[in-house]
Coordinates of C-alpha atoms in Angstrom, one line a residue:
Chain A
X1 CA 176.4 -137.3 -9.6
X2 CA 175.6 -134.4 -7.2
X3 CA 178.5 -132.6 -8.3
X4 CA 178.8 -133.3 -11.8
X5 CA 181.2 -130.7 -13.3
X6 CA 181.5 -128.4 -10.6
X7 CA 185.4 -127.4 -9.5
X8 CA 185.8 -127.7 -5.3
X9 CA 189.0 -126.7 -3.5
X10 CA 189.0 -128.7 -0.1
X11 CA 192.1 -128.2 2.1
X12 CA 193.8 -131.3 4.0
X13 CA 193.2 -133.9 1.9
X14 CA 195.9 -136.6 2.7
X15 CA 194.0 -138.0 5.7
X16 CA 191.2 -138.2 7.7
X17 CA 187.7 -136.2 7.1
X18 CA 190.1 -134.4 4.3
X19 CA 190.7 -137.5 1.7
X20 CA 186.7 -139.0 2.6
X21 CA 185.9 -136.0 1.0
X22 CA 187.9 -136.1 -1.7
X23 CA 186.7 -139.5 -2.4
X24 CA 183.3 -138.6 -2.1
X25 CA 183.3 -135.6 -4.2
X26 CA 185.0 -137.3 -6.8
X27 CA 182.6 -140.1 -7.0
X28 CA 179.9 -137.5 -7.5
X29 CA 181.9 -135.7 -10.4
X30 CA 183.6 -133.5 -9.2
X31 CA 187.1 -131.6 -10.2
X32 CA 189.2 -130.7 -7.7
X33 CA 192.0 -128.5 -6.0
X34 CA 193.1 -131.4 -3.3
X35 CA 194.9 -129.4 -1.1
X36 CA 197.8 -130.9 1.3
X37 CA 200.5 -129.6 3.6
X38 CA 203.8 -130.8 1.4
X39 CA 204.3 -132.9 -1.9
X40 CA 203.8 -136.8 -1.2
X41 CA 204.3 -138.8 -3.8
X42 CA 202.1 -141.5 -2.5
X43 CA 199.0 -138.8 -2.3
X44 CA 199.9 -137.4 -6.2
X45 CA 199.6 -140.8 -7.3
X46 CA 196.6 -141.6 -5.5
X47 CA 194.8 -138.4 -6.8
X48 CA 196.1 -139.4 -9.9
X49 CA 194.2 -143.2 -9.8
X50 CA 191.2 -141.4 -8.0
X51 CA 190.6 -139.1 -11.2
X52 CA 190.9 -141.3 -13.7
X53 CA 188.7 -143.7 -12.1
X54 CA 185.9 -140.9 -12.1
X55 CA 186.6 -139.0 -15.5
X56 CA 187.4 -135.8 -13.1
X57 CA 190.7 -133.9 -12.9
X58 CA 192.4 -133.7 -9.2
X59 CA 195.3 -131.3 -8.6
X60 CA 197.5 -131.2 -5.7
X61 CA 198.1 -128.0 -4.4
X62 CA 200.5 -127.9 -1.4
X63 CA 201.4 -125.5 0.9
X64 CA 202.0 -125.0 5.1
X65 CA 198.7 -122.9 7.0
X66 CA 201.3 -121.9 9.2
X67 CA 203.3 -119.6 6.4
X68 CA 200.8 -116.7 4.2
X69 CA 203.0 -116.4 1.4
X70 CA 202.7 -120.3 0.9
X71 CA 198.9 -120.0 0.8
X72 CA 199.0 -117.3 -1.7
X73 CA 201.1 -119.1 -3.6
X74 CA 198.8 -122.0 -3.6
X75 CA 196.1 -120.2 -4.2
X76 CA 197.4 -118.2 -7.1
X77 CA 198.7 -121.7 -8.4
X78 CA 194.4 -122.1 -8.5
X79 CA 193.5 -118.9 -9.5
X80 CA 195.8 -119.1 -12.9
X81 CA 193.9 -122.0 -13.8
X82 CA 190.9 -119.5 -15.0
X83 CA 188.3 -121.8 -13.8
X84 CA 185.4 -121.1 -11.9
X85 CA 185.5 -122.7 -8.3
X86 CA 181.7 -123.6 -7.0
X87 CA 182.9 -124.8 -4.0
X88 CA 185.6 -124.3 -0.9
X89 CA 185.4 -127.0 2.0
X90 CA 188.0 -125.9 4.8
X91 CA 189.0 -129.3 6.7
X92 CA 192.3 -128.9 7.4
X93 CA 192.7 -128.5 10.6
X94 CA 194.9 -129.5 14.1
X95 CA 194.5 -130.2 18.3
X96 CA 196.5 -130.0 20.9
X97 CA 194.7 -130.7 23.9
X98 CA 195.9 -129.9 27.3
X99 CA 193.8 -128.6 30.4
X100 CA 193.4 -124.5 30.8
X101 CA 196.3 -123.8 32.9
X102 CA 198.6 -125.9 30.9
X103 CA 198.1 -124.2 27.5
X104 CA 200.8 -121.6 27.0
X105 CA 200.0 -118.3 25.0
X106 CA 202.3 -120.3 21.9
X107 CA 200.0 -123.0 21.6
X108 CA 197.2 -121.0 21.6
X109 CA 198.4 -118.9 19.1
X110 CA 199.8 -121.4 17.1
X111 CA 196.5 -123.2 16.9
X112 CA 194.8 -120.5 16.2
X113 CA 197.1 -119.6 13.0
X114 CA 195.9 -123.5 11.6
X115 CA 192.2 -123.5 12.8
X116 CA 191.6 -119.9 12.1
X117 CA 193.5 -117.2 10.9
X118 CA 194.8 -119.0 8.3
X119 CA 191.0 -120.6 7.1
X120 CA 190.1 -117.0 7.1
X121 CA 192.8 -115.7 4.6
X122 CA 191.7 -118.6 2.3
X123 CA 188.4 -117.9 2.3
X124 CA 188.9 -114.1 1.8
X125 CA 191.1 -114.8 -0.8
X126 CA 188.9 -117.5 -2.7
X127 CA 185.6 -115.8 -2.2
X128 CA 186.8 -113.1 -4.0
X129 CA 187.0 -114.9 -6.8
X130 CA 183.7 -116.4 -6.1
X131 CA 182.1 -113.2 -5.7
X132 CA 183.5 -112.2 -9.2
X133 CA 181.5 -114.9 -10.8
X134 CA 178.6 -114.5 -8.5
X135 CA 178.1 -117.8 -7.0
X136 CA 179.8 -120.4 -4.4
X137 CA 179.3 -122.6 -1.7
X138 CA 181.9 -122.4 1.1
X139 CA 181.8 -125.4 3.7
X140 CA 183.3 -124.9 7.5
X141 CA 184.8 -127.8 9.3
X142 CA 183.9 -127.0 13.2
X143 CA 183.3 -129.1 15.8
X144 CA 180.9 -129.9 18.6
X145 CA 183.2 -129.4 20.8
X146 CA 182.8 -125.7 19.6
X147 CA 179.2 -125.8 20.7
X148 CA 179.3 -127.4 23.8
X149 CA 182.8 -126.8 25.7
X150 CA 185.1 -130.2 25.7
X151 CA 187.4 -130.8 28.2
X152 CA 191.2 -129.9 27.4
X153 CA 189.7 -128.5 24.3
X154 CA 190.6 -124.8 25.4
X155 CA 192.6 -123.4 22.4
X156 CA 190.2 -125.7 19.8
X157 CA 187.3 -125.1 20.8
X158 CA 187.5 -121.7 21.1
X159 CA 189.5 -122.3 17.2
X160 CA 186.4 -123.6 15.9
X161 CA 184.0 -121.7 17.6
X162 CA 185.4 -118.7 16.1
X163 CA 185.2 -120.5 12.4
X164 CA 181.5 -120.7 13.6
X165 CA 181.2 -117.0 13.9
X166 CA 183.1 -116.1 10.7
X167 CA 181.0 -118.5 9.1
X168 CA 177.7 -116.7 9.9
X169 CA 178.9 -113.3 9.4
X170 CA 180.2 -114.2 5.8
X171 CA 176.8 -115.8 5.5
X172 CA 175.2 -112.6 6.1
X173 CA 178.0 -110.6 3.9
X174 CA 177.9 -112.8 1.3
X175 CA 174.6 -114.3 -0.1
X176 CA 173.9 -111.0 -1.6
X177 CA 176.6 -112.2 -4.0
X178 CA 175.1 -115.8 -4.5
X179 CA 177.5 -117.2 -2.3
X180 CA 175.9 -119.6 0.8
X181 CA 178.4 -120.5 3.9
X182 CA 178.3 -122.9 6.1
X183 CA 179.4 -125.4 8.7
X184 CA 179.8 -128.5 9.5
X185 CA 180.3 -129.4 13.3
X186 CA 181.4 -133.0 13.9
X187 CA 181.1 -135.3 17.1
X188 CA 183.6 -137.7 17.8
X189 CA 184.6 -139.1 14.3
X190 CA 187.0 -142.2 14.3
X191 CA 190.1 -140.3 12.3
X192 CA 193.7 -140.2 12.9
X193 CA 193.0 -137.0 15.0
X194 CA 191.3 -138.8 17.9
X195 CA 193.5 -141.7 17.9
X196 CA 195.6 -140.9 20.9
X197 CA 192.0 -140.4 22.9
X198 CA 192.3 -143.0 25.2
X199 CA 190.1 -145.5 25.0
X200 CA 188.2 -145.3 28.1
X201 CA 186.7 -141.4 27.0
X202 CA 186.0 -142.6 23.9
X203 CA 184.1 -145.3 25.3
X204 CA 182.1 -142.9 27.8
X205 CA 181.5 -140.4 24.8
X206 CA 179.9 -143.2 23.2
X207 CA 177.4 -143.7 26.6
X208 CA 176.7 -140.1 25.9
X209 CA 175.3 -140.1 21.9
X210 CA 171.8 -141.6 20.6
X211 CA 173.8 -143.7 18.0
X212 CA 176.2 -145.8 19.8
X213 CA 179.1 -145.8 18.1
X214 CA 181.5 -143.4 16.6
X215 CA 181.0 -141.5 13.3
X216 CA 182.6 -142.4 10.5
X217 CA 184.7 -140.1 8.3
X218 CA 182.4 -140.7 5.0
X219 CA 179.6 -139.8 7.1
X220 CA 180.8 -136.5 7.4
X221 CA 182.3 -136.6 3.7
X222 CA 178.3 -136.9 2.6
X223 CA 177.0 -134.0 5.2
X224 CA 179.9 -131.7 3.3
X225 CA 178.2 -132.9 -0.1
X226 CA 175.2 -132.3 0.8
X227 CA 175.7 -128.5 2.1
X228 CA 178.4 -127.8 -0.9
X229 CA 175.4 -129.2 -3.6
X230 CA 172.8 -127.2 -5.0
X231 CA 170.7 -129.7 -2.9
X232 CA 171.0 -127.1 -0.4
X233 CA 170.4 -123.8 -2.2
X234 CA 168.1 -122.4 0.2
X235 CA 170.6 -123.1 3.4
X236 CA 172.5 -120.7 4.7
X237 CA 174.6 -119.2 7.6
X238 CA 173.3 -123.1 9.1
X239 CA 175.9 -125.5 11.3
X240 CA 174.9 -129.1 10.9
X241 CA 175.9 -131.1 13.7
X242 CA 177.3 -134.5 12.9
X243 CA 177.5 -136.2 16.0
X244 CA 175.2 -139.0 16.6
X245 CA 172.9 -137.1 18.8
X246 CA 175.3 -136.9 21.1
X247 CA 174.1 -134.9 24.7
Chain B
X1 CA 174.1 -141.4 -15.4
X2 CA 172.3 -140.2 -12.5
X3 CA 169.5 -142.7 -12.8
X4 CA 171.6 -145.3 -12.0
X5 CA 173.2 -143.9 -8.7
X6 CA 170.0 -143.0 -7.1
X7 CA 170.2 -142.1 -3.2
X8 CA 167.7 -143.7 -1.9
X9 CA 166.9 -146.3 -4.4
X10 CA 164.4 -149.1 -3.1
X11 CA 163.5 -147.3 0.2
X12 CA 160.4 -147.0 0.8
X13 CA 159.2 -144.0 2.5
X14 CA 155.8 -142.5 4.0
X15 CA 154.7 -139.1 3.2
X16 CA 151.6 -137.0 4.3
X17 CA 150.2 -134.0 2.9
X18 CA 151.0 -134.7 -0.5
X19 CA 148.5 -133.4 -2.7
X20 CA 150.0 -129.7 -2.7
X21 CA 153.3 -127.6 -1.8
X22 CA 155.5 -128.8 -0.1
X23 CA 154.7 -132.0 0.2
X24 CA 153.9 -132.8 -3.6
X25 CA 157.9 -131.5 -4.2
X26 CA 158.9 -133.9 -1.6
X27 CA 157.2 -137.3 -3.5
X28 CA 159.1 -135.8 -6.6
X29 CA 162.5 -135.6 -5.1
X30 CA 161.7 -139.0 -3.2
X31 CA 160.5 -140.9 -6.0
X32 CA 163.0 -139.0 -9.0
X33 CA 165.6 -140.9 -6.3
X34 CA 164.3 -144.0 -6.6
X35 CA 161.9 -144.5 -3.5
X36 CA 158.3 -146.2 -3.6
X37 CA 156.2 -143.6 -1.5
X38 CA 153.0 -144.0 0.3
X39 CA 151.1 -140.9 -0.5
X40 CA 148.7 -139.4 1.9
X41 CA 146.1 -136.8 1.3
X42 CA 143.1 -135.9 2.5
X43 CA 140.5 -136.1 0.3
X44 CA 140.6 -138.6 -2.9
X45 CA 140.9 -137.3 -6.4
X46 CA 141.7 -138.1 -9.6
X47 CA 143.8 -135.3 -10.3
X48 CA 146.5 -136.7 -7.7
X49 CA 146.4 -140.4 -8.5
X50 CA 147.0 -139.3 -12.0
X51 CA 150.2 -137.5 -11.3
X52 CA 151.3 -140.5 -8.9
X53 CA 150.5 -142.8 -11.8
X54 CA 152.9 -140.1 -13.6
X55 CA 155.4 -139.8 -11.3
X56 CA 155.4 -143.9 -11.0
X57 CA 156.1 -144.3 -14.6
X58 CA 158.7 -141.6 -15.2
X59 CA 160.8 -142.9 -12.0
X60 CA 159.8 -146.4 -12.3
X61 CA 159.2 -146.7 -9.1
X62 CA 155.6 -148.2 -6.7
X63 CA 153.5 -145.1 -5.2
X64 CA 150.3 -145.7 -3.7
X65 CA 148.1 -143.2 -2.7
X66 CA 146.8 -143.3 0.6
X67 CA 143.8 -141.2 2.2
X68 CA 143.1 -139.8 5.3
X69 CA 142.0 -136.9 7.9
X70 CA 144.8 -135.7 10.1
X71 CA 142.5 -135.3 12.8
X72 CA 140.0 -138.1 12.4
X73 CA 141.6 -141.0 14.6
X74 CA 140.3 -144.1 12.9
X75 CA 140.7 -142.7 9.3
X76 CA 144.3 -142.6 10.6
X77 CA 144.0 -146.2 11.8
X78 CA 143.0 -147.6 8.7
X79 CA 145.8 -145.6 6.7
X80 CA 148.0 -147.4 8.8
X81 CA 146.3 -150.7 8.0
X82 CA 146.4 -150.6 4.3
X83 CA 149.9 -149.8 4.7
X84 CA 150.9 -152.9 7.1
X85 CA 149.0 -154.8 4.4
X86 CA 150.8 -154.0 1.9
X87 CA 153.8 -156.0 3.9
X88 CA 156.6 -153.9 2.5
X89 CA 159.2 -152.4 5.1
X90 CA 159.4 -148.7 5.8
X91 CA 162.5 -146.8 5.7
X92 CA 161.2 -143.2 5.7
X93 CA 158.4 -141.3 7.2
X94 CA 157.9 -138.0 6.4
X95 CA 155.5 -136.0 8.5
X96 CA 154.7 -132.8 6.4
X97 CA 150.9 -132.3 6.7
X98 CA 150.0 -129.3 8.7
X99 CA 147.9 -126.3 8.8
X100 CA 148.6 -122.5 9.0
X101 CA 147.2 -119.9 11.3
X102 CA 147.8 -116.2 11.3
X103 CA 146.3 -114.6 14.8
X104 CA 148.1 -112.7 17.5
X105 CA 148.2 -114.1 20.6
X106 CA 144.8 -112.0 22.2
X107 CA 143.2 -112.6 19.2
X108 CA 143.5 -116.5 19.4
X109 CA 140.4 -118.8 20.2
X110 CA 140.5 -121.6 21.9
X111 CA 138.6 -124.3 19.4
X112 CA 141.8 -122.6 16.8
X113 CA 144.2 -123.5 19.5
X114 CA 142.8 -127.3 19.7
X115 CA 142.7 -127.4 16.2
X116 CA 145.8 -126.1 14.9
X117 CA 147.6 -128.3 18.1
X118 CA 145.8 -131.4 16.8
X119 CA 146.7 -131.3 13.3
X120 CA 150.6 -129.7 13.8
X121 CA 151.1 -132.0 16.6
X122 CA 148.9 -134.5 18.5
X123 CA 147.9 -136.2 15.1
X124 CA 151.7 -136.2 13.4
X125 CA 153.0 -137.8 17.0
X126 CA 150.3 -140.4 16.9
X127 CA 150.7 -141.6 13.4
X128 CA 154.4 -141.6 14.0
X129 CA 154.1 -144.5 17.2
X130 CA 152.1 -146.6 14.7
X131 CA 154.8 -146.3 12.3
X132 CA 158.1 -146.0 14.4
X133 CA 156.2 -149.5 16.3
X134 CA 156.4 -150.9 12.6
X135 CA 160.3 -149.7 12.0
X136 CA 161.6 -151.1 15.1
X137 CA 160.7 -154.5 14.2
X138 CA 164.0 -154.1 11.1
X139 CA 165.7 -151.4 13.6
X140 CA 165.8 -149.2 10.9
X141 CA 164.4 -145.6 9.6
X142 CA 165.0 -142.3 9.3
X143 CA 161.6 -139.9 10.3
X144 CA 161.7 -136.3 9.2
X145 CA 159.3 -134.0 10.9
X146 CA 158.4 -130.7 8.9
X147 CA 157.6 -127.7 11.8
X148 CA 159.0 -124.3 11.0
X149 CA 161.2 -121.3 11.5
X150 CA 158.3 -119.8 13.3
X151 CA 159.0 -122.7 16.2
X152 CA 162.5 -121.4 16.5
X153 CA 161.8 -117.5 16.2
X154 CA 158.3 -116.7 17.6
X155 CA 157.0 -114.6 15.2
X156 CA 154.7 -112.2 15.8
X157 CA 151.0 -113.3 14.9
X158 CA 152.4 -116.8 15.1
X159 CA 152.1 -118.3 18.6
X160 CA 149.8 -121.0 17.7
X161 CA 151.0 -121.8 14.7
X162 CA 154.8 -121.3 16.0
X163 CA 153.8 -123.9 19.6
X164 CA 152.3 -126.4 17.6
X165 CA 155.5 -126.8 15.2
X166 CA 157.4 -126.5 17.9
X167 CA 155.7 -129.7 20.2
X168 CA 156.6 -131.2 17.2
X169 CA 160.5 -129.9 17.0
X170 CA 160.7 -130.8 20.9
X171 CA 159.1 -134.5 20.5
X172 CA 161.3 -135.0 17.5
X173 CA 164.3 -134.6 19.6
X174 CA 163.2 -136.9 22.1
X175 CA 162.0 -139.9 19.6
X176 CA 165.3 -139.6 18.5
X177 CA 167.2 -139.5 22.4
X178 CA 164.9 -142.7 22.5
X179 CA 165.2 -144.7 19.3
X180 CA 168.8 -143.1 18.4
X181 CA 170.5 -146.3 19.3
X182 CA 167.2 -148.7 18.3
X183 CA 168.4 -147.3 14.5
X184 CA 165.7 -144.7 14.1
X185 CA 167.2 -141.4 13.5
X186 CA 164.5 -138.2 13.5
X187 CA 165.4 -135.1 12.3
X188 CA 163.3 -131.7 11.9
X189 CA 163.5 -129.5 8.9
X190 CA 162.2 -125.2 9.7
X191 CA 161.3 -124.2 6.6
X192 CA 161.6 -120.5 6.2
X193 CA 159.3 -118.5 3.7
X194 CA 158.3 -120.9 1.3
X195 CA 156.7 -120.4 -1.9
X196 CA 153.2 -122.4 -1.3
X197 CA 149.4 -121.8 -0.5
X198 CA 149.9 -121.2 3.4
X199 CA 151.9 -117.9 2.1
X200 CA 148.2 -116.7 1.3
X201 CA 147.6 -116.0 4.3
X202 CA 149.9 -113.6 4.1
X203 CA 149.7 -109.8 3.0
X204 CA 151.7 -109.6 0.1
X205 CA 153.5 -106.3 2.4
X206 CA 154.4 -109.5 4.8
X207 CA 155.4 -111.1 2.4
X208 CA 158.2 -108.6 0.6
X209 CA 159.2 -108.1 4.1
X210 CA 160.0 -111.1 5.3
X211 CA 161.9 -112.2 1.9
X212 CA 164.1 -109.0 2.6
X213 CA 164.6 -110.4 5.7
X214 CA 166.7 -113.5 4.3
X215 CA 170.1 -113.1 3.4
X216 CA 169.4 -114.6 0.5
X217 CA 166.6 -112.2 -1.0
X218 CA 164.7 -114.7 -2.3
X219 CA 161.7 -117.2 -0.5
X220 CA 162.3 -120.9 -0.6
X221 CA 160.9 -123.0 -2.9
X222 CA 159.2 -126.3 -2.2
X223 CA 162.0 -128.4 -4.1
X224 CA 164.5 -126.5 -1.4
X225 CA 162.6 -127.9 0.9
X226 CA 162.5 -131.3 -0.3
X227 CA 166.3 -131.8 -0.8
X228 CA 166.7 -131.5 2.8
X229 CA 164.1 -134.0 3.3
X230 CA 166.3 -136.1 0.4
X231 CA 169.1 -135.7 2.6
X232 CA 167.5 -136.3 6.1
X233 CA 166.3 -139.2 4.5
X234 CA 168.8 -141.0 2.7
X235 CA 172.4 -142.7 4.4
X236 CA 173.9 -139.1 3.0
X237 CA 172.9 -138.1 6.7
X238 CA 173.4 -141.6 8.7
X239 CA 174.8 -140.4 11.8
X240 CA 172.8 -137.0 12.6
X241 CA 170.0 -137.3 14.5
X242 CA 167.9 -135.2 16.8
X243 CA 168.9 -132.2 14.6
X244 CA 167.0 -129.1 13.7
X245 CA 168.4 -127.8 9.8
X246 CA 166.9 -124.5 9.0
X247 CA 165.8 -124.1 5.3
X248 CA 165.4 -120.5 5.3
X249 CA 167.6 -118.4 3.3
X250 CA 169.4 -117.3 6.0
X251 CA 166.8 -115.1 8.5

């Protein structure tokens, strides 16, 4: 029980890396703040089985990255709760790919506003409250393709890279205040995100990593545990790669 | 609670330089997670197969000490025998034995060169093809190689010292390009400023400075350092491989 007792907010929880981290943080005792775009009854109720399973309370918070005033209201909704939060994990997230030429200014920005802006207003608003209390992990969800330049990856990779530079700046602001942030930067994960890759790349991505498959979203779930646990309290301002070795 | 969801429980997992620092914290962890641990050290004494016997108990888990001299090559082979006979598979090798040296570069001598490269480098890669030869037989294992933030940064006074971790940072990534899809995964961990006996080599004005120097104002201690390893070695990590993760307070 890694987390036993701690309180997490992790943003978009309904699919994908989002709700394997849920899981996982819930099977190690954690409480959380399971954050999604809009109500779904399906999600509530699965929160609601996932919690009781695990002796752990799960709220659903809900509101649109796209639209400030929701965050702060979902944030607030977290703040009045009067709990201490350990840990933030920012996966929400969206791609659009399209080669350079073809990305207009609006998708640029509009991706942007998801992968970064609005990660940024979250985490100034919730490290606040962290810095109040004096301690907090904050977990990054980046990308390889960050690192290393993807093809038709303009507008997220340049997203995510910048979520790599925030994250080492508010590593460097922040750790004076007992707060460590990180990132996470996964390869090619099989998740509802890289289902419309056609098969073909995904099959030449896998010629290209040291483990020859595709990563599994759990896997990344435990990476996330790992860097939001004290089993890391001496990491910081650090980007783990998830990605298979992949060259 | 915790005892019975263990991370690594039933692994089994080599370690080397175990007697002290780092590399004691690093059987703890292992074993309080439920892995039987080969034990090596260099010299024999009571005072460590005690705590092992301890250790055992407490976690009820198998570790067996095992004793050799980095840079003596048939003490090694024999290590390596009483291991194979023991018959047992091995999930985990952790290469943590080293040696520190403080010179700047003029200042360096050559037999200090051979023997800080033997120990931090030629005698870690050699007992690792003995022991990857006896993982690939299951296609399994996860190796964790212990160099430092001085590989990465080049410190100055620390150009032996910082080559001969990183040989062993650059031949980690390429056992793992190798082995990646033979189901080895190897990983490095750089330690930053960590409290153990190398830092007495160290003025204690080095020292202050360099812990200033982390974001986090504080130097690492070994059991920081071993919950990487806990991580690098357990499925908590099952698809990274050929990474370096700093442990180092943010430099």
């Amino acid at each position: 029980m890694i987390l036993n007792s701690k309180n997490a907010i992790i943003t978009g929880c309904v699919q994908g890396i989002g709700k394997a981290t849920l899981e996982e943080f819930a099977n190690n005792g954690a409480n959380i703040w399971a954050c999604a775009l809009e109500y779904n009854a399906e999600f509530e109720t699965y929160c609601k089985k996932l919690a009781e399973k695990n002796n752990i309370w799960i709220k659903p918070i809900y509101f649109n990255l796209l639209n400030q005033d929701e965050i702060k209201a979902g944030l607030k909704q977290i703040s009045n709760d009067k709990l201490p939060i350990d840990i933030l994990v920012n996966i929400a997230g969206i791609t659009k790919d399209a080669i350079t030429h073809m990305v207009t200014m609006d998708q640029m920005k509009f991706i942007f506003e998801i992968n970064f802006f609005s990660q940024i207003y979250l985490t100034q608003f919730v490290t606040k409250l962290m810095i109040r209390q004096g301690y907090g992990s904050v977990v990054n969800t980046s990308s390889i393709s960050a690192i290393d330049g993807n093809y038709g990856q303009l507008s997220y990779s340049s997203s995510k890279a910048a979520l790599i530079g925030a994250t080492k700046t508010l590593s460097k602001e922040l750790a004076s205040k007992g707060i460590r942030v990180n990132a996470i930067a996964p390869g090619v994960i099989s998740t509802e995100m890289n289902r419309i890759v056609p098969d073909s790349i995904i099959q030449e991505n896998i010629k290209k990593m040291k483990i020859k498959r595709l990563g599994k979203v759990d896997e990344v779930a435990k990476t996330i545990l790992f860097l939001a646990s004290d089993l890391s309290n001496y990491i910081t301002g650090q980007i783990i790669r998830i990605d298979g070795g992949i060259k | 609670m915790y005892m019975n969801k263990r991370l690594i429980e039933g692994k089994n997992a080599i370690i080397t330089g175990c007697a002290r620092g780092i590399g004691k914290s690093i059987v703890e962890v292992l074993a309080s997670n439920g892995a039987n641990i080969w034990a090596c050290a260099r010299t024999k004494s009571t005072d460590f197969e005690n705590y092992l016997q301890d250790l055992s108990k407490k976690h009820n888990v198998t570790i067996k000490a095992i004793y050799f001299d980095l840079s003596n090559k048939e003490e090694m082979k024999n290590a390596v025998k009483q291991i194979i006979a023991d018959k047992n598979n091995i999930d985990i090798l952790v290469n943590n034995a080293g040696i520190t040296y403080n010179s700047l570069f003029q200042m360096s001598t050559q037999n200090k060169i051979d023997e800080v490269m033997n120990v931090n480098f030629t005698a870690p890669f050699l007992f690792t093809q003995y022991i990857v030869k006896l993982m690939l037989k299951r296609n399994m294992g996860s190796i964790i190689n212990i160099s430092s933030s001085a590989a990465l940064d080049g410190n100055a006074g620390r150009a032996v010292y910082g080559a001969s971790k990183a040989a062993l940072l650059c031949a980690t990534k390429a056992l793992a390009a190798e082995l990646g899809d033979q189901g080895i995964r190897a990983n490095v961990i750089a330690p930053g400023i960590t409290e153990t006996d190398m830092l007495e080599s160290m003025t204690e004005d080095v020292i202050r400075e360099t812990v200033m120097n982390t974001d986090l104002k504080r130097s690492g201690k070994p059991t920081d350092i071993a919950n990487a390893v806990l991580y690098l070695a357990s499925d908590l990590s099952s698809y990274v491989t050929g990474q370096v993760l700093r442990v180092d307070g943010g430099m």
